[in-house]
Amino acid sequence: MFYREAGDFKTSYRDDSQTFPIKFDRFRYYAVLLVALAIVPFFIDSYWANALLVPFLIYAIAAIGLNILTGYCGQVSLGTGGFMAVGAYACYKLMTAFPDVNIVLHIIAAGGITAAVGVLFGLPSLRIKGFYLAVATLAAQFFLIWLFNKVPWFYNYSASGQISAPERTVFGIAVTGPHTEAWAKYLVCLLFVAVLAWVARNLTRGSIGRSWMAIRDMDIAAEIIGVNPLKAKLTAFAVSSFYIGIAGALFFAVYLGAVEVGEAFGIQKSFLILFMIIIGGLGSIFGSFAGAAFLVLLPVLLKNVLVGTLGWPTDLAAHIELMIVGALIIVFLIAEPHGIAQLWRIAKEKLRLWPFPH
């Protein structure tokens, strides 16, 4: 009843198969975009940008990338942090080697380099799967972190071993460096999120996405009906790594500004993004956003309530956060494997029928 579907007729197959077939959903989507693009930039400050909005947008890109690989194609990966590091270091080397090139092109190129690395480490998926593939990607995580630590060329022989983003502008506005305004960071990340989410949604609804899902559901049956497992798995690794590489480049250049690979892209980063898609929902673009929002907002909320209001120690609040995340993962895996996205779908179906029970 909330949706008011009466009179919302479909006169073509294209109308019936669009992403938001219900008019109310389309209006809500456009309203969210309008608020995000035209209103939030005028009110955002450094706290909201650095604590909530910018990390949420960057983690959403990484979660979409991992969801393409794990949720849509069924290939388990524990190397997300390492691939984010590839994107960050590729962006750094491009920024220092080609200072006159636009930073947006550097970020996209960093995603392309990460895609090539992802395909390389995705080759074992042609022979192994499940737990064995997870261990292989975990080995990639440790190898990449070791590589960026031990080869001085990657951090331009800096004595500290850190990489720092030089100041770069887009249309004369600084988007990297210490003088970047909060709204500029936010808008750059928002534009990348909007474009990449739109591309991911269309990829997963097309022939490529259907081949990924066929491999995920039963790879032998998929091969029998004509799906090429080599092409499907490697394209999933390439697209996933491209997204994760862009997230790593934004995380380094726009968000942090300076990183040390072991601290910023360690194994905890891989698990964090994996937890995002488990809680948000495997095989769902919306679930990637929901999981990223939940795990970005939860630490801030707990810190404000437990430390700021109740006066508890900071380390105790951090341990409680880990306990809550672990309990939620167990609950979602047992009670609702499709995560917050499935709960949202059920709620929408109820609202479509309310106040009638069926």
mmCIF file of C-alpha atoms in Angstrom:
data_model
loop_
_atom_site.group_PDB
_atom_site.id
_atom_site.type_symbol
_atom_site.label_atom_id
_atom_site.label_comp_id
_atom_site.label_asym_id
_atom_site.label_seq_id
_atom_site.Cartn_x
_atom_site.Cartn_y
_atom_site.Cartn_z
ATOM 1 C CA MET A 1 0.000 0.000 0.000
ATOM 2 C CA PHE A 2 2.901 2.375 0.665
ATOM 3 C CA TYR A 3 4.124 1.760 -2.863
ATOM 4 C CA ARG A 4 0.833 2.635 -4.574
ATOM 5 C CA GLU A 5 1.449 0.277 -7.490
ATOM 6 C CA ALA A 6 -2.031 0.760 -8.965
ATOM 7 C CA GLY A 7 -1.630 2.377 -12.369
ATOM 8 C CA ASP A 8 2.108 1.666 -12.548
ATOM 9 C CA PHE A 9 1.814 -0.318 -15.794
ATOM 10 C CA LYS A 10 4.626 -1.852 -17.826
ATOM 11 C CA THR A 11 4.198 -1.667 -21.591
ATOM 12 C CA SER A 12 7.522 -3.193 -22.675
ATOM 13 C CA TYR A 13 10.030 -5.819 -21.568
ATOM 14 C CA ARG A 14 12.557 -3.050 -20.991
ATOM 15 C CA ASP A 15 10.220 -1.358 -18.498
ATOM 16 C CA ASP A 16 9.596 -4.619 -16.687
ATOM 17 C CA SER A 17 13.290 -5.514 -16.346
ATOM 18 C CA GLN A 18 14.649 -2.181 -15.128
ATOM 19 C CA THR A 19 16.574 -1.987 -11.881
ATOM 20 C CA PHE A 20 13.730 -0.216 -10.058
ATOM 21 C CA PRO A 21 10.498 -1.446 -11.692
ATOM 22 C CA ILE A 22 8.317 0.272 -9.054
ATOM 23 C CA LYS A 23 7.943 4.022 -9.459
ATOM 24 C CA PHE A 24 8.220 4.678 -5.705
ATOM 25 C CA ASP A 25 11.632 2.941 -5.631
ATOM 26 C CA ARG A 26 12.857 5.065 -8.536
ATOM 27 C CA PHE A 27 11.760 8.292 -6.858
ATOM 28 C CA ARG A 28 13.439 7.246 -3.612
ATOM 29 C CA TYR A 29 16.675 6.447 -5.479
ATOM 30 C CA TYR A 30 16.662 9.832 -7.249
ATOM 31 C CA ALA A 31 15.903 11.593 -3.948
ATOM 32 C CA VAL A 32 18.895 9.923 -2.253
ATOM 33 C CA LEU A 33 21.154 10.925 -5.168
ATOM 34 C CA LEU A 34 19.850 14.486 -5.051
ATOM 35 C CA VAL A 35 20.505 14.804 -1.315
ATOM 36 C CA ALA A 36 23.957 13.215 -1.626
ATOM 37 C CA LEU A 37 25.046 15.411 -4.542
ATOM 38 C CA ALA A 38 23.287 18.733 -3.946
ATOM 39 C CA ILE A 39 22.744 19.058 -0.194
ATOM 40 C CA VAL A 40 25.343 17.078 1.797
ATOM 41 C CA PRO A 41 28.415 18.872 0.285
ATOM 42 C CA PHE A 42 27.165 22.215 1.655
ATOM 43 C CA PHE A 43 26.833 20.949 5.238
ATOM 44 C CA ILE A 44 29.650 18.416 5.565
ATOM 45 C CA ASP A 45 32.569 19.144 7.883
ATOM 46 C CA SER A 46 35.882 17.391 8.531
ATOM 47 C CA TYR A 47 34.487 15.135 11.265
ATOM 48 C CA TRP A 48 31.602 13.819 9.179
ATOM 49 C CA ALA A 49 33.856 13.376 6.149
ATOM 50 C CA ASN A 50 36.776 11.622 7.865
ATOM 51 C CA ALA A 51 34.852 9.609 10.443
ATOM 52 C CA LEU A 52 31.808 8.475 8.466
ATOM 53 C CA LEU A 53 31.080 9.464 4.888
ATOM 54 C CA VAL A 54 34.418 9.113 3.066
ATOM 55 C CA PRO A 55 35.375 5.747 4.667
ATOM 56 C CA PHE A 56 31.823 4.490 4.047
ATOM 57 C CA LEU A 57 32.033 5.341 0.341
ATOM 58 C CA ILE A 58 35.497 3.809 -0.069
ATOM 59 C CA TYR A 59 34.600 0.631 1.811
ATOM 60 C CA ALA A 60 31.409 0.375 -0.249
ATOM 61 C CA ILE A 61 33.514 0.232 -3.440
ATOM 62 C CA ALA A 62 35.759 -2.457 -1.930
ATOM 63 C CA ALA A 63 32.728 -4.410 -0.677
ATOM 64 C CA ILE A 64 31.095 -4.290 -4.125
ATOM 65 C CA GLY A 65 34.329 -5.618 -5.620
ATOM 66 C CA LEU A 66 34.590 -8.487 -3.151
ATOM 67 C CA ASN A 67 30.873 -9.224 -3.516
ATOM 68 C CA ILE A 68 31.309 -9.618 -7.274
ATOM 69 C CA LEU A 69 33.963 -12.266 -6.660
ATOM 70 C CA THR A 70 32.543 -14.027 -3.604
ATOM 71 C CA GLY A 71 28.825 -13.257 -3.662
ATOM 72 C CA TYR A 72 28.178 -13.507 -7.398
ATOM 73 C CA CYS A 73 30.903 -15.889 -8.591
ATOM 74 C CA GLY A 74 31.380 -17.976 -5.435
ATOM 75 C CA GLN A 75 35.184 -17.581 -5.293
ATOM 76 C CA VAL A 76 36.304 -17.025 -1.696
ATOM 77 C CA SER A 77 39.023 -14.402 -1.296
ATOM 78 C CA LEU A 78 41.012 -13.332 1.767
ATOM 79 C CA GLY A 79 43.418 -11.098 -0.135
ATOM 80 C CA THR A 80 41.356 -7.909 -0.317
ATOM 81 C CA GLY A 81 43.779 -5.893 1.815
ATOM 82 C CA GLY A 82 46.693 -6.873 -0.407
ATOM 83 C CA PHE A 83 44.836 -5.875 -3.571
ATOM 84 C CA MET A 84 43.905 -2.542 -1.981
ATOM 85 C CA ALA A 85 47.626 -2.082 -1.325
ATOM 86 C CA VAL A 86 48.347 -2.733 -5.015
ATOM 87 C CA GLY A 87 45.889 0.027 -5.951
ATOM 88 C CA ALA A 88 47.392 2.422 -3.409
ATOM 89 C CA TYR A 89 51.015 1.855 -4.428
ATOM 90 C CA ALA A 90 50.175 1.883 -8.150
ATOM 91 C CA CYS A 91 48.413 5.234 -7.677
ATOM 92 C CA TYR A 92 51.411 6.573 -5.726
ATOM 93 C CA LYS A 93 53.917 5.548 -8.392
ATOM 94 C CA LEU A 94 51.752 7.035 -11.146
ATOM 95 C CA MET A 95 51.274 10.288 -9.226
ATOM 96 C CA THR A 96 55.003 10.712 -8.721
ATOM 97 C CA ALA A 97 56.023 9.566 -12.205
ATOM 98 C CA PHE A 98 53.403 11.569 -14.131
ATOM 99 C CA PRO A 99 52.605 14.649 -12.030
ATOM 100 C CA ASP A 100 50.836 16.480 -14.871
ATOM 101 C CA VAL A 101 48.249 13.746 -15.482
ATOM 102 C CA ASN A 102 44.822 14.106 -13.862
ATOM 103 C CA ILE A 103 44.479 12.261 -10.546
ATOM 104 C CA VAL A 104 41.224 10.648 -11.729
ATOM 105 C CA LEU A 105 43.137 8.922 -14.534
ATOM 106 C CA HIS A 106 45.756 7.772 -12.013
ATOM 107 C CA ILE A 107 43.061 6.181 -9.839
ATOM 108 C CA ILE A 108 41.465 4.422 -12.806
ATOM 109 C CA ALA A 109 44.876 3.224 -14.033
ATOM 110 C CA ALA A 110 45.651 1.946 -10.519
ATOM 111 C CA GLY A 111 42.442 -0.082 -10.733
ATOM 112 C CA GLY A 112 43.564 -1.512 -14.078
ATOM 113 C CA ILE A 113 46.963 -2.522 -12.655
ATOM 114 C CA THR A 114 45.234 -4.184 -9.705
ATOM 115 C CA ALA A 115 42.947 -6.035 -12.122
ATOM 116 C CA ALA A 116 45.999 -7.506 -13.874
ATOM 117 C CA VAL A 117 47.471 -8.591 -10.521
ATOM 118 C CA GLY A 118 44.113 -10.047 -9.524
ATOM 119 C CA VAL A 119 43.935 -12.137 -12.688
ATOM 120 C CA LEU A 120 47.439 -13.441 -11.967
ATOM 121 C CA PHE A 121 46.493 -14.565 -8.473
ATOM 122 C CA GLY A 122 43.124 -15.793 -9.737
ATOM 123 C CA LEU A 123 44.696 -18.429 -11.972
ATOM 124 C CA PRO A 124 44.681 -21.060 -9.167
ATOM 125 C CA SER A 125 40.860 -20.799 -9.092
ATOM 126 C CA LEU A 126 40.809 -22.813 -12.310
ATOM 127 C CA ARG A 127 42.026 -25.865 -10.363
ATOM 128 C CA ILE A 128 41.075 -25.271 -6.729
ATOM 129 C CA LYS A 129 38.060 -23.844 -4.933
ATOM 130 C CA GLY A 130 36.560 -23.375 -1.500
ATOM 131 C CA PHE A 131 38.922 -23.534 1.453
ATOM 132 C CA TYR A 132 41.975 -24.158 -0.761
ATOM 133 C CA LEU A 133 41.279 -21.051 -2.845
ATOM 134 C CA ALA A 134 40.824 -19.016 0.342
ATOM 135 C CA VAL A 135 44.280 -20.141 1.493
ATOM 136 C CA ALA A 136 45.754 -19.245 -1.919
ATOM 137 C CA THR A 137 44.341 -15.715 -1.752
ATOM 138 C CA LEU A 138 45.525 -15.444 1.851
ATOM 139 C CA ALA A 139 49.019 -16.262 0.586
ATOM 140 C CA ALA A 140 48.607 -13.452 -1.964
ATOM 141 C CA GLN A 141 47.751 -11.085 0.891
ATOM 142 C CA PHE A 142 50.917 -11.884 2.821
ATOM 143 C CA PHE A 143 53.097 -11.907 -0.298
ATOM 144 C CA LEU A 144 51.915 -8.484 -1.482
ATOM 145 C CA ILE A 145 52.376 -6.883 1.942
ATOM 146 C CA TRP A 146 55.886 -8.410 2.149
ATOM 147 C CA LEU A 147 56.680 -7.170 -1.379
ATOM 148 C CA PHE A 148 55.699 -3.567 -0.658
ATOM 149 C CA ASN A 149 57.648 -3.646 2.599
ATOM 150 C CA LYS A 150 60.859 -5.156 1.252
ATOM 151 C CA VAL A 151 61.280 -3.512 -2.164
ATOM 152 C CA PRO A 152 62.239 0.161 -1.649
ATOM 153 C CA TRP A 153 61.348 1.090 -5.252
ATOM 154 C CA PHE A 154 57.648 0.929 -4.391
ATOM 155 C CA TYR A 155 57.936 3.677 -1.772
ATOM 156 C CA ASN A 156 60.595 5.663 -3.699
ATOM 157 C CA TYR A 157 63.351 4.719 -1.258
ATOM 158 C CA SER A 158 61.766 6.723 1.570
ATOM 159 C CA ALA A 159 63.583 6.330 4.896
ATOM 160 C CA SER A 160 60.314 5.870 6.795
ATOM 161 C CA GLY A 161 58.894 3.294 4.377
ATOM 162 C CA GLN A 162 55.683 5.315 4.096
ATOM 163 C CA ILE A 163 54.084 6.730 0.981
ATOM 164 C CA SER A 164 52.532 10.208 0.992
ATOM 165 C CA ALA A 165 50.134 11.594 -1.592
ATOM 166 C CA PRO A 166 51.276 14.852 -3.215
ATOM 167 C CA GLU A 167 48.690 17.558 -3.761
ATOM 168 C CA ARG A 168 46.657 17.134 -6.937
ATOM 169 C CA THR A 169 43.698 19.120 -8.228
ATOM 170 C CA VAL A 170 40.593 18.485 -10.321
ATOM 171 C CA PHE A 171 39.246 21.618 -12.080
ATOM 172 C CA GLY A 172 41.526 23.694 -9.867
ATOM 173 C CA ILE A 173 40.193 22.184 -6.610
ATOM 174 C CA ALA A 174 42.598 20.195 -4.420
ATOM 175 C CA VAL A 175 41.398 16.604 -3.909
ATOM 176 C CA THR A 176 44.596 15.159 -2.393
ATOM 177 C CA GLY A 177 47.135 16.573 0.013
ATOM 178 C CA PRO A 178 46.871 18.294 3.411
ATOM 179 C CA HIS A 179 44.854 21.282 2.146
ATOM 180 C CA THR A 180 41.939 19.274 0.705
ATOM 181 C CA GLU A 181 38.501 20.437 1.786
ATOM 182 C CA ALA A 182 36.098 17.890 3.311
ATOM 183 C CA TRP A 183 33.463 18.388 0.616
ATOM 184 C CA ALA A 184 36.019 17.822 -2.154
ATOM 185 C CA LYS A 185 37.050 14.461 -0.669
ATOM 186 C CA TYR A 186 33.426 13.490 -0.307
ATOM 187 C CA LEU A 187 32.417 14.436 -3.856
ATOM 188 C CA VAL A 188 35.343 12.626 -5.494
ATOM 189 C CA CYS A 189 34.535 9.417 -3.613
ATOM 190 C CA LEU A 190 30.786 9.822 -4.228
ATOM 191 C CA LEU A 191 31.231 10.158 -7.994
ATOM 192 C CA PHE A 192 33.382 7.022 -8.108
ATOM 193 C CA VAL A 193 30.830 5.130 -6.006
ATOM 194 C CA ALA A 194 27.881 6.214 -8.159
ATOM 195 C CA VAL A 195 29.538 5.223 -11.437
ATOM 196 C CA LEU A 196 31.012 1.945 -10.166
ATOM 197 C CA ALA A 197 27.789 0.849 -8.460
ATOM 198 C CA TRP A 198 25.841 1.538 -11.669
ATOM 199 C CA VAL A 199 28.369 -0.469 -13.704
ATOM 200 C CA ALA A 200 28.335 -3.342 -11.187
ATOM 201 C CA ARG A 201 24.553 -3.474 -11.169
ATOM 202 C CA ASN A 202 24.405 -3.714 -14.950
ATOM 203 C CA LEU A 203 27.232 -6.251 -15.127
ATOM 204 C CA THR A 204 25.547 -8.566 -12.644
ATOM 205 C CA ARG A 205 22.237 -8.375 -14.519
ATOM 206 C CA GLY A 206 23.813 -9.114 -17.903
ATOM 207 C CA SER A 207 25.307 -12.188 -19.537
ATOM 208 C CA ILE A 208 28.591 -11.849 -17.629
ATOM 209 C CA GLY A 209 26.789 -11.739 -14.300
ATOM 210 C CA ARG A 210 24.663 -14.741 -15.226
ATOM 211 C CA SER A 211 27.786 -16.728 -16.084
ATOM 212 C CA TRP A 212 29.271 -15.774 -12.687
ATOM 213 C CA MET A 213 26.164 -16.956 -10.878
ATOM 214 C CA ALA A 214 26.092 -20.189 -12.888
ATOM 215 C CA ILE A 215 29.673 -20.925 -11.794
ATOM 216 C CA ARG A 216 28.754 -20.060 -8.209
ATOM 217 C CA ASP A 217 25.715 -22.353 -8.085
ATOM 218 C CA MET A 218 27.299 -25.383 -9.799
ATOM 219 C CA ASP A 219 30.418 -25.025 -11.914
ATOM 220 C CA ILE A 220 30.217 -28.465 -13.548
ATOM 221 C CA ALA A 221 26.618 -27.923 -14.681
ATOM 222 C CA ALA A 222 27.538 -24.431 -15.881
ATOM 223 C CA GLU A 223 30.348 -25.829 -18.034
ATOM 224 C CA ILE A 224 28.002 -28.447 -19.483
ATOM 225 C CA ILE A 225 25.500 -25.807 -20.618
ATOM 226 C CA GLY A 226 28.235 -23.765 -22.306
ATOM 227 C CA VAL A 227 29.629 -21.395 -19.691
ATOM 228 C CA ASN A 228 33.402 -21.035 -20.020
ATOM 229 C CA PRO A 229 34.783 -21.408 -16.469
ATOM 230 C CA LEU A 230 38.153 -19.885 -17.447
ATOM 231 C CA LYS A 231 36.526 -16.720 -18.782
ATOM 232 C CA ALA A 232 33.940 -16.478 -15.996
ATOM 233 C CA LYS A 233 36.348 -16.891 -13.089
ATOM 234 C CA LEU A 234 39.099 -14.687 -14.473
ATOM 235 C CA THR A 235 36.688 -11.894 -15.437
ATOM 236 C CA ALA A 236 35.284 -12.039 -11.890
ATOM 237 C CA PHE A 237 38.800 -11.733 -10.458
ATOM 238 C CA ALA A 238 39.617 -8.903 -12.885
ATOM 239 C CA VAL A 239 36.473 -6.850 -12.226
ATOM 240 C CA SER A 240 36.647 -7.476 -8.479
ATOM 241 C CA SER A 241 40.308 -6.471 -8.314
ATOM 242 C CA PHE A 242 39.623 -3.372 -10.412
ATOM 243 C CA TYR A 243 37.043 -2.187 -7.883
ATOM 244 C CA ILE A 244 39.254 -3.059 -4.915
ATOM 245 C CA GLY A 245 42.242 -1.314 -6.524
ATOM 246 C CA ILE A 246 40.235 1.877 -6.987
ATOM 247 C CA ALA A 247 39.125 1.626 -3.351
ATOM 248 C CA GLY A 248 42.773 1.247 -2.279
ATOM 249 C CA ALA A 249 43.849 4.235 -4.382
ATOM 250 C CA LEU A 250 41.083 6.410 -2.897
ATOM 251 C CA PHE A 251 41.857 5.129 0.604
ATOM 252 C CA PHE A 252 45.477 6.219 0.229
ATOM 253 C CA ALA A 253 45.313 9.360 -1.909
ATOM 254 C CA VAL A 254 42.026 10.966 -0.885
ATOM 255 C CA TYR A 255 41.242 9.647 2.591
ATOM 256 C CA LEU A 256 44.476 9.046 4.537
ATOM 257 C CA GLY A 257 47.078 10.913 2.492
ATOM 258 C CA ALA A 258 49.942 8.809 3.885
ATOM 259 C CA VAL A 259 50.043 5.082 4.626
ATOM 260 C CA GLU A 260 52.334 2.336 5.829
ATOM 261 C CA VAL A 261 51.378 -0.870 4.087
ATOM 262 C CA GLY A 262 51.378 -3.202 7.090
ATOM 263 C CA GLU A 263 49.142 -0.954 9.161
ATOM 264 C CA ALA A 264 46.742 0.256 6.479
ATOM 265 C CA PHE A 265 46.331 -2.885 4.365
ATOM 266 C CA GLY A 266 47.016 -5.791 6.713
ATOM 267 C CA ILE A 267 45.018 -8.978 7.075
ATOM 268 C CA GLN A 268 42.516 -7.164 9.322
ATOM 269 C CA LYS A 269 41.455 -5.098 6.304
ATOM 270 C CA SER A 270 40.690 -8.244 4.323
ATOM 271 C CA PHE A 271 38.557 -9.634 7.127
ATOM 272 C CA LEU A 272 36.796 -6.297 7.655
ATOM 273 C CA ILE A 273 35.589 -6.150 4.051
ATOM 274 C CA LEU A 274 34.647 -9.842 4.129
ATOM 275 C CA PHE A 275 32.554 -9.157 7.244
ATOM 276 C CA MET A 276 30.873 -6.283 5.408
ATOM 277 C CA ILE A 277 29.522 -8.498 2.649
ATOM 278 C CA ILE A 278 28.550 -11.278 5.077
ATOM 279 C CA ILE A 279 26.516 -8.905 7.252
ATOM 280 C CA GLY A 280 25.258 -6.807 4.327
ATOM 281 C CA GLY A 281 24.372 -9.724 2.087
ATOM 282 C CA LEU A 282 26.243 -11.910 -0.372
ATOM 283 C CA GLY A 283 25.261 -11.455 -4.008
ATOM 284 C CA SER A 284 23.703 -8.018 -3.492
ATOM 285 C CA ILE A 285 24.921 -4.547 -4.490
ATOM 286 C CA PHE A 286 22.694 -2.986 -1.838
ATOM 287 C CA GLY A 287 24.104 -5.442 0.690
ATOM 288 C CA SER A 288 27.598 -4.079 0.013
ATOM 289 C CA PHE A 289 26.411 -0.581 0.922
ATOM 290 C CA ALA A 290 24.484 -1.827 3.961
ATOM 291 C CA GLY A 291 27.428 -3.826 5.312
ATOM 292 C CA ALA A 292 29.866 -0.958 4.750
ATOM 293 C CA ALA A 293 27.530 1.511 6.466
ATOM 294 C CA PHE A 294 27.000 -0.819 9.416
ATOM 295 C CA LEU A 295 30.677 -1.540 10.080
ATOM 296 C CA VAL A 296 31.716 2.092 9.608
ATOM 297 C CA LEU A 297 28.954 3.430 11.827
ATOM 298 C CA LEU A 298 29.239 0.786 14.583
ATOM 299 C CA PRO A 299 32.695 1.832 15.957
ATOM 300 C CA VAL A 300 31.724 5.518 15.938
ATOM 301 C CA LEU A 301 28.437 4.779 17.713
ATOM 302 C CA LEU A 302 30.036 2.558 20.337
ATOM 303 C CA LYS A 303 32.824 5.062 20.973
ATOM 304 C CA ASN A 304 30.365 7.904 21.480
ATOM 305 C CA VAL A 305 28.070 5.868 23.732
ATOM 306 C CA LEU A 306 30.510 3.736 25.721
ATOM 307 C CA VAL A 307 33.493 6.097 25.929
ATOM 308 C CA GLY A 308 31.919 9.528 25.533
ATOM 309 C CA THR A 309 28.697 8.980 27.520
ATOM 310 C CA LEU A 310 29.431 6.138 29.952
ATOM 311 C CA GLY A 311 33.136 6.865 30.402
ATOM 312 C CA TRP A 312 34.320 3.306 29.708
ATOM 313 C CA PRO A 313 37.945 2.675 28.644
ATOM 314 C CA THR A 314 38.645 2.865 24.919
ATOM 315 C CA ASP A 315 40.180 -0.635 24.761
ATOM 316 C CA LEU A 316 37.061 -2.122 26.380
ATOM 317 C CA ALA A 317 34.846 -0.423 23.780
ATOM 318 C CA ALA A 318 37.063 -1.853 21.006
ATOM 319 C CA HIS A 319 36.749 -5.365 22.442
ATOM 320 C CA ILE A 320 32.968 -5.006 22.724
ATOM 321 C CA GLU A 321 32.885 -3.956 19.072
ATOM 322 C CA LEU A 322 34.693 -7.160 18.082
ATOM 323 C CA MET A 323 32.279 -9.220 20.179
ATOM 324 C CA ILE A 324 29.249 -7.573 18.546
ATOM 325 C CA VAL A 325 30.605 -8.053 15.011
ATOM 326 C CA GLY A 326 31.445 -11.708 15.708
ATOM 327 C CA ALA A 327 28.020 -12.390 17.212
ATOM 328 C CA LEU A 328 26.286 -10.719 14.262
ATOM 329 C CA ILE A 329 28.257 -12.782 11.749
ATOM 330 C CA ILE A 330 27.215 -15.998 13.522
ATOM 331 C CA VAL A 331 23.580 -14.878 13.716
ATOM 332 C CA PHE A 332 23.420 -13.853 10.058
ATOM 333 C CA LEU A 333 25.141 -17.027 8.820
ATOM 334 C CA ILE A 334 22.659 -19.178 10.772
ATOM 335 C CA ALA A 335 19.408 -17.200 10.681
ATOM 336 C CA GLU A 336 19.691 -15.076 7.523
ATOM 337 C CA PRO A 337 22.619 -15.988 5.225
ATOM 338 C CA HIS A 338 21.663 -13.242 2.761
ATOM 339 C CA GLY A 339 22.190 -10.546 5.381
ATOM 340 C CA ILE A 340 20.672 -7.100 5.741
ATOM 341 C CA ALA A 341 19.782 -7.007 2.031
ATOM 342 C CA GLN A 342 17.374 -9.933 2.460
ATOM 343 C CA LEU A 343 15.799 -8.325 5.525
ATOM 344 C CA TRP A 344 15.279 -5.184 3.462
ATOM 345 C CA ARG A 345 13.657 -7.200 0.640
ATOM 346 C CA ILE A 346 11.291 -8.876 3.104
ATOM 347 C CA ALA A 347 10.386 -5.519 4.652
ATOM 348 C CA LYS A 348 9.613 -4.078 1.201
ATOM 349 C CA GLU A 349 7.341 -7.014 0.372
ATOM 350 C CA LYS A 350 5.478 -6.491 3.641
ATOM 351 C CA LEU A 351 5.072 -2.790 2.906
ATOM 352 C CA ARG A 352 3.740 -3.531 -0.568
ATOM 353 C CA LEU A 353 0.893 -5.537 0.959
ATOM 354 C CA TRP A 354 0.260 -3.621 4.182
ATOM 355 C CA PRO A 355 -2.261 -3.553 5.851
ATOM 356 C CA PHE A 356 -3.261 -6.868 4.245
ATOM 357 C CA PRO A 357 -1.473 -10.017 5.515
ATOM 358 C CA HIS A 358 -1.176 -11.759 2.113
#
